[in-house]
PDB file of C-alpha atoms in Angstrom:
ATOM      1  CA  MET A   1       0.000   0.000   0.000  1.00 57.00           C
ATOM      2  CA  SER A   2       1.294   3.492  -0.819  1.00 83.00           C
ATOM      3  CA  GLN A   3       2.078   6.207   1.682  1.00 91.00           C
ATOM      4  CA  CYS A   4       0.039   9.341   2.328  1.00 93.00           C
ATOM      5  CA  ARG A   5       1.270  12.309   0.324  1.00 92.00           C
ATOM      6  CA  HIS A   6       0.624  14.633   3.278  1.00 91.00           C
ATOM      7  CA  CYS A   7       2.154  12.859   6.246  1.00 94.00           C
ATOM      8  CA  GLY A   8       3.758   9.673   4.907  1.00 94.00           C
ATOM      9  CA  GLY A   9       1.367   7.510   6.952  1.00 95.00           C
ATOM     10  CA  GLU A  10      -0.266   4.273   5.834  1.00 95.00           C
ATOM     11  CA  PHE A  11      -3.762   4.015   4.416  1.00 95.00           C
ATOM     12  CA  GLY A  12      -6.446   1.901   6.050  1.00 94.00           C
ATOM     13  CA  ALA A  13      -8.776  -0.636   4.496  1.00 95.00           C
ATOM     14  CA  SER A  14     -11.071   0.297   1.631  1.00 94.00           C
ATOM     15  CA  GLU A  15     -14.387   1.866   2.649  1.00 94.00           C
ATOM     16  CA  GLN A  16     -17.398   3.347   0.876  1.00 94.00           C
ATOM     17  CA  VAL A  17     -17.210   7.161   0.929  1.00 94.00           C
ATOM     18  CA  THR A  18     -19.148  10.147  -0.383  1.00 93.00           C
ATOM     19  CA  VAL A  19     -17.119  12.827  -2.138  1.00 93.00           C
ATOM     20  CA  PRO A  20     -17.913  16.085  -3.924  1.00 90.00           C
ATOM     21  CA  LEU A  21     -17.753  16.152  -7.711  1.00 91.00           C
ATOM     22  CA  ARG A  22     -14.969  18.708  -8.204  1.00 88.00           C
ATOM     23  CA  ALA A  23     -16.570  20.222 -11.306  1.00 88.00           C
ATOM     24  CA  LEU A  24     -19.855  20.821  -9.436  1.00 92.00           C
ATOM     25  CA  PRO A  25     -19.395  21.285  -5.669  1.00 84.00           C
ATOM     26  CA  THR A  26     -23.136  20.894  -4.957  1.00 89.00           C
ATOM     27  CA  VAL A  27     -23.058  17.367  -6.432  1.00 92.00           C
ATOM     28  CA  LYS A  28     -21.993  14.548  -4.107  1.00 93.00           C
ATOM     29  CA  VAL A  29     -20.911  11.131  -5.372  1.00 92.00           C
ATOM     30  CA  SER A  30     -21.689   8.266  -3.000  1.00 92.00           C
ATOM     31  CA  GLY A  31     -20.596   4.637  -2.963  1.00 91.00           C
ATOM     32  CA  VAL A  32     -17.029   5.411  -3.998  1.00 92.00           C
ATOM     33  CA  ASP A  33     -14.205   3.118  -2.844  1.00 93.00           C
ATOM     34  CA  GLY A  34     -11.725   5.115  -0.781  1.00 95.00           C
ATOM     35  CA  ASN A  35      -8.979   4.755   1.792  1.00 95.00           C
ATOM     36  CA  ARG A  36      -8.193   7.079   4.708  1.00 95.00           C
ATOM     37  CA  CYS A  37      -4.739   7.744   6.041  1.00 95.00           C
ATOM     38  CA  LEU A  38      -4.518   6.189   9.499  1.00 95.00           C
ATOM     39  CA  SER A  39      -2.341   9.094  10.689  1.00 95.00           C
ATOM     40  CA  CYS A  40      -3.885  12.285   9.307  1.00 96.00           C
ATOM     41  CA  GLY A  41      -7.257  11.119   7.891  1.00 94.00           C
ATOM     42  CA  ASP A  42      -6.511  12.254   4.321  1.00 95.00           C
ATOM     43  CA  LEU A  43      -8.859  10.530   1.877  1.00 95.00           C
ATOM     44  CA  ARG A  44      -7.638   8.818  -1.285  1.00 94.00           C
ATOM     45  CA  TYR A  45     -10.208   7.687  -3.851  1.00 92.00           C
ATOM     46  CA  ARG A  46     -10.680   7.228  -7.562  1.00 88.00           C
ATOM     47  CA  LEU A  47     -13.962   7.640  -9.393  1.00 87.00           C
ATOM     48  CA  GLN A  48     -14.737   4.840 -11.823  1.00 85.00           C
ATOM     49  CA  ASN A  49     -16.732   5.052 -15.057  1.00 86.00           C
ATOM     50  CA  MET A  50     -16.454   8.842 -15.322  1.00 86.00           C
ATOM     51  CA  GLU A  51     -18.135   9.054 -18.742  1.00 85.00           C
ATOM     52  CA  GLU A  52     -21.285   7.398 -17.362  1.00 90.00           C
ATOM     53  CA  LEU A  53     -21.187   9.553 -14.211  1.00 91.00           C
ATOM     54  CA  PHE A  54     -20.889  12.746 -16.266  1.00 91.00           C
ATOM     55  CA  ARG A  55     -23.661  11.570 -18.623  1.00 91.00           C
ATOM     56  CA  VAL A  56     -26.004  11.080 -15.632  1.00 92.00           C
ATOM     57  CA  VAL A  57     -25.144  14.493 -14.179  1.00 94.00           C
ATOM     58  CA  ALA A  58     -25.535  16.198 -17.582  1.00 94.00           C
ATOM     59  CA  GLY A  59     -28.956  14.566 -17.994  1.00 92.00           C
ATOM     60  CA  LEU A  60     -30.070  15.805 -14.590  1.00 94.00           C
ATOM     61  CA  LEU A  61     -28.824  19.333 -15.271  1.00 95.00           C
ATOM     62  CA  VAL A  62     -30.668  19.458 -18.599  1.00 95.00           C
ATOM     63  CA  HIS A  63     -33.966  18.814 -16.805  1.00 94.00           C
ATOM     64  CA  LYS A  64     -33.597  21.026 -13.725  1.00 94.00           C
ATOM     65  CA  PRO A  65     -36.276  23.728 -13.733  1.00 93.00           C
ATOM     66  CA  GLU A  66     -34.118  26.702 -12.718  1.00 95.00           C
ATOM     67  CA  ARG A  67     -31.673  28.487 -14.961  1.00 95.00           C
ATOM     68  CA  LEU A  68     -28.176  26.967 -15.085  1.00 96.00           C
ATOM     69  CA  SER A  69     -25.574  28.341 -12.693  1.00 95.00           C
ATOM     70  CA  GLY A  70     -22.155  29.283 -14.012  1.00 95.00           C
ATOM     71  CA  SER A  71     -20.504  26.058 -12.880  1.00 95.00           C
ATOM     72  CA  GLU A  72     -23.365  24.025 -14.374  1.00 96.00           C
ATOM     73  CA  ALA A  73     -23.045  25.807 -17.737  1.00 96.00           C
ATOM     74  CA  ARG A  74     -19.268  25.183 -17.631  1.00 96.00           C
ATOM     75  CA  PHE A  75     -19.845  21.506 -16.811  1.00 95.00           C
ATOM     76  CA  LEU A  76     -22.210  21.081 -19.773  1.00 95.00           C
ATOM     77  CA  ARG A  77     -19.837  22.954 -22.089  1.00 92.00           C
ATOM     78  CA  LYS A  78     -16.949  20.708 -21.093  1.00 91.00           C
ATOM     79  CA  TRP A  79     -19.150  17.614 -21.323  1.00 90.00           C
ATOM     80  CA  LEU A  80     -19.856  18.600 -24.924  1.00 88.00           C
ATOM     81  CA  GLY A  81     -16.084  18.794 -25.412  1.00 84.00           C
ATOM     82  CA  TRP A  82     -16.132  22.488 -26.260  1.00 86.00           C
ATOM     83  CA  SER A  83     -13.774  25.294 -25.319  1.00 89.00           C
ATOM     84  CA  GLY A  84     -15.162  28.662 -24.246  1.00 92.00           C
ATOM     85  CA  GLN A  85     -14.353  29.896 -27.758  1.00 92.00           C
ATOM     86  CA  ASP A  86     -16.256  26.966 -29.334  1.00 86.00           C
ATOM     87  CA  THR A  87     -19.263  27.668 -27.136  1.00 88.00           C
ATOM     88  CA  ALA A  88     -19.234  31.375 -27.969  1.00 90.00           C
ATOM     89  CA  GLU A  89     -19.129  30.631 -31.698  1.00 85.00           C
ATOM     90  CA  LYS A  90     -21.855  27.970 -31.559  1.00 82.00           C
ATOM     91  CA  LEU A  91     -24.221  30.037 -29.387  1.00 85.00           C
ATOM     92  CA  GLY A  92     -23.501  33.420 -31.014  1.00 86.00           C
ATOM     93  CA  PHE A  93     -21.833  35.171 -28.073  1.00 91.00           C
ATOM     94  CA  THR A  94     -18.345  36.453 -27.342  1.00 94.00           C
ATOM     95  CA  PRO A  95     -15.906  34.278 -25.373  1.00 95.00           C
ATOM     96  CA  GLU A  96     -15.901  37.002 -22.713  1.00 97.00           C
ATOM     97  CA  HIS A  97     -19.664  36.689 -22.329  1.00 94.00           C
ATOM     98  CA  VAL A  98     -19.437  32.900 -21.933  1.00 96.00           C
ATOM     99  CA  SER A  99     -16.716  33.436 -19.319  1.00 97.00           C
ATOM    100  CA  ARG A 100     -18.960  35.876 -17.424  1.00 97.00           C
ATOM    101  CA  TRP A 101     -21.744  33.237 -17.282  1.00 95.00           C
ATOM    102  CA  GLU A 102     -19.381  30.542 -16.089  1.00 96.00           C
ATOM    103  CA  ASN A 103     -17.911  32.788 -13.387  1.00 95.00           C
ATOM    104  CA  ASP A 104     -21.383  33.965 -12.278  1.00 94.00           C
ATOM    105  CA  LYS A 105     -20.612  37.580 -13.231  1.00 97.00           C
ATOM    106  CA  VAL A 106     -23.801  37.723 -15.314  1.00 96.00           C
ATOM    107  CA  PRO A 107     -26.644  35.190 -15.404  1.00 95.00           C
ATOM    108  CA  ILE A 108     -26.973  33.056 -18.499  1.00 94.00           C
ATOM    109  CA  SER A 109     -29.919  34.256 -20.581  1.00 92.00           C
ATOM    110  CA  GLU A 110     -33.001  32.087 -20.861  1.00 93.00           C
ATOM    111  CA  THR A 111     -32.362  31.666 -24.584  1.00 92.00           C
ATOM    112  CA  ALA A 112     -28.697  30.657 -24.194  1.00 93.00           C
ATOM    113  CA  ASP A 113     -29.617  28.355 -21.310  1.00 95.00           C
ATOM    114  CA  LYS A 114     -32.230  26.505 -23.377  1.00 94.00           C
ATOM    115  CA  LEU A 115     -29.943  26.310 -26.390  1.00 93.00           C
ATOM    116  CA  LEU A 116     -27.087  24.836 -24.326  1.00 94.00           C
ATOM    117  CA  ARG A 117     -29.459  22.256 -22.810  1.00 94.00           C
ATOM    118  CA  SER A 118     -30.785  21.359 -26.257  1.00 92.00           C
ATOM    119  CA  LEU A 119     -27.270  20.896 -27.609  1.00 90.00           C
ATOM    120  CA  VAL A 120     -26.506  18.536 -24.734  1.00 92.00           C
ATOM    121  CA  LEU A 121     -29.626  16.540 -25.621  1.00 87.00           C
ATOM    122  CA  VAL A 122     -28.587  16.356 -29.261  1.00 82.00           C
ATOM    123  CA  ARG A 123     -25.521  14.443 -28.070  1.00 75.00           C
ATOM    124  CA  GLU A 124     -27.954  11.905 -26.588  1.00 62.00           C
ATOM    125  CA  PRO A 125     -30.887  10.500 -28.589  1.00 52.00           C
ATOM    126  CA  ILE A 126     -34.234  12.189 -27.972  1.00 58.00           C
ATOM    127  CA  ASP A 127     -37.141   9.761 -28.045  1.00 65.00           C
ATOM    128  CA  ASP A 128     -39.996  12.257 -27.806  1.00 71.00           C
ATOM    129  CA  TYR A 129     -39.411  15.710 -29.285  1.00 64.00           C
ATOM    130  CA  ALA A 130     -42.910  16.888 -28.372  1.00 76.00           C
ATOM    131  CA  ALA A 131     -42.270  16.119 -24.707  1.00 79.00           C
ATOM    132  CA  TRP A 132     -38.910  17.933 -24.881  1.00 72.00           C
ATOM    133  CA  ASP A 133     -40.584  20.974 -26.491  1.00 75.00           C
ATOM    134  CA  ALA A 134     -43.144  21.023 -23.677  1.00 80.00           C
ATOM    135  CA  GLU A 135     -40.463  20.701 -20.999  1.00 80.00           C
ATOM    136  CA  LEU A 136     -38.311  23.352 -22.667  1.00 77.00           C
ATOM    137  CA  GLY A 137     -41.165  25.804 -22.159  1.00 80.00           C
ATOM    138  CA  THR A 138     -40.921  25.348 -18.387  1.00 84.00           C
ATOM    139  CA  LEU A 139     -37.116  25.615 -18.044  1.00 81.00           C
ATOM    140  CA  ALA A 140     -34.820  28.499 -17.116  1.00 80.00           C
ATOM    141  CA  LYS A 141     -37.675  30.746 -15.990  1.00 82.00           C
ATOM    142  CA  SER A 142     -36.141  31.646 -12.618  1.00 85.00           C
ATOM    143  CA  ASP A 143     -32.688  32.735 -11.513  1.00 86.00           C
ATOM    144  CA  ALA A 144     -29.894  30.204 -11.168  1.00 85.00           C
ATOM    145  CA  ALA A 145     -30.057  27.846  -8.207  1.00 85.00           C
ATOM    146  CA  PRO A 146     -27.397  25.110  -7.912  1.00 85.00           C
ATOM    147  CA  LEU A 147     -28.751  21.581  -8.151  1.00 84.00           C
ATOM    148  CA  PRO A 148     -27.900  19.787  -4.887  1.00 86.00           C
ATOM    149  CA  LEU A 149     -27.879  16.067  -5.447  1.00 88.00           C
ATOM    150  CA  THR A 150     -26.068  12.904  -4.518  1.00 90.00           C
ATOM    151  CA  ILE A 151     -25.025  10.405  -7.155  1.00 90.00           C
ATOM    152  CA  VAL A 152     -24.446   6.808  -5.988  1.00 90.00           C
ATOM    153  CA  LYS A 153     -22.581   3.996  -7.669  1.00 88.00           C
ATOM    154  CA  VAL A 154     -24.855   1.005  -8.319  1.00 88.00           C
ATOM    155  CA  GLY A 155     -22.841  -1.879  -9.717  1.00 88.00           C
ATOM    156  CA  GLN A 156     -20.944  -0.375 -12.648  1.00 85.00           C
ATOM    157  CA  SER A 157     -23.475   2.449 -13.235  1.00 88.00           C
ATOM    158  CA  TRP A 158     -24.411   5.723 -11.553  1.00 88.00           C
ATOM    159  CA  ALA A 159     -27.849   6.787 -10.261  1.00 88.00           C
ATOM    160  CA  THR A 160     -29.345   9.477  -8.067  1.00 88.00           C
ATOM    161  CA  ALA A 161     -29.569   8.701  -4.367  1.00 84.00           C
ATOM    162  CA  ALA A 162     -33.008   8.488  -2.818  1.00 71.00           C
TER     163      ALA A 162
END
């Protein structure tokens, strides 16, 4: 077993832990295998199946009723594989404006919010466009509110905690 990078101590046995998703601090990931340093308590863990985890989180963000927060817009942009410049070009804004959304300097507009969500859905198949059109009419109507949730590992997949 390796030594702790903070104190040089040994790590204990594997345990199930809940950790924040670094990209979205309001999102907690539960059921993760981790080890704690027996000396200082530092936690070492590795998230498995990140693509599936990010797909689940992106899907939940797309359907949250409030407008996207800056960190949520950044998460979706990165999930799409876009730079800030790419996003600005695709959505018709300047890179500076995209940066202001992502840093919560200005709220993302309702139009840009809905367009970003729709582009995320295009990456995933849409079964019922009429239902998405109806849902789209209810989204991004109020100011940004971070989505607090806990994601739990179930077998090799990820799901929301009860």
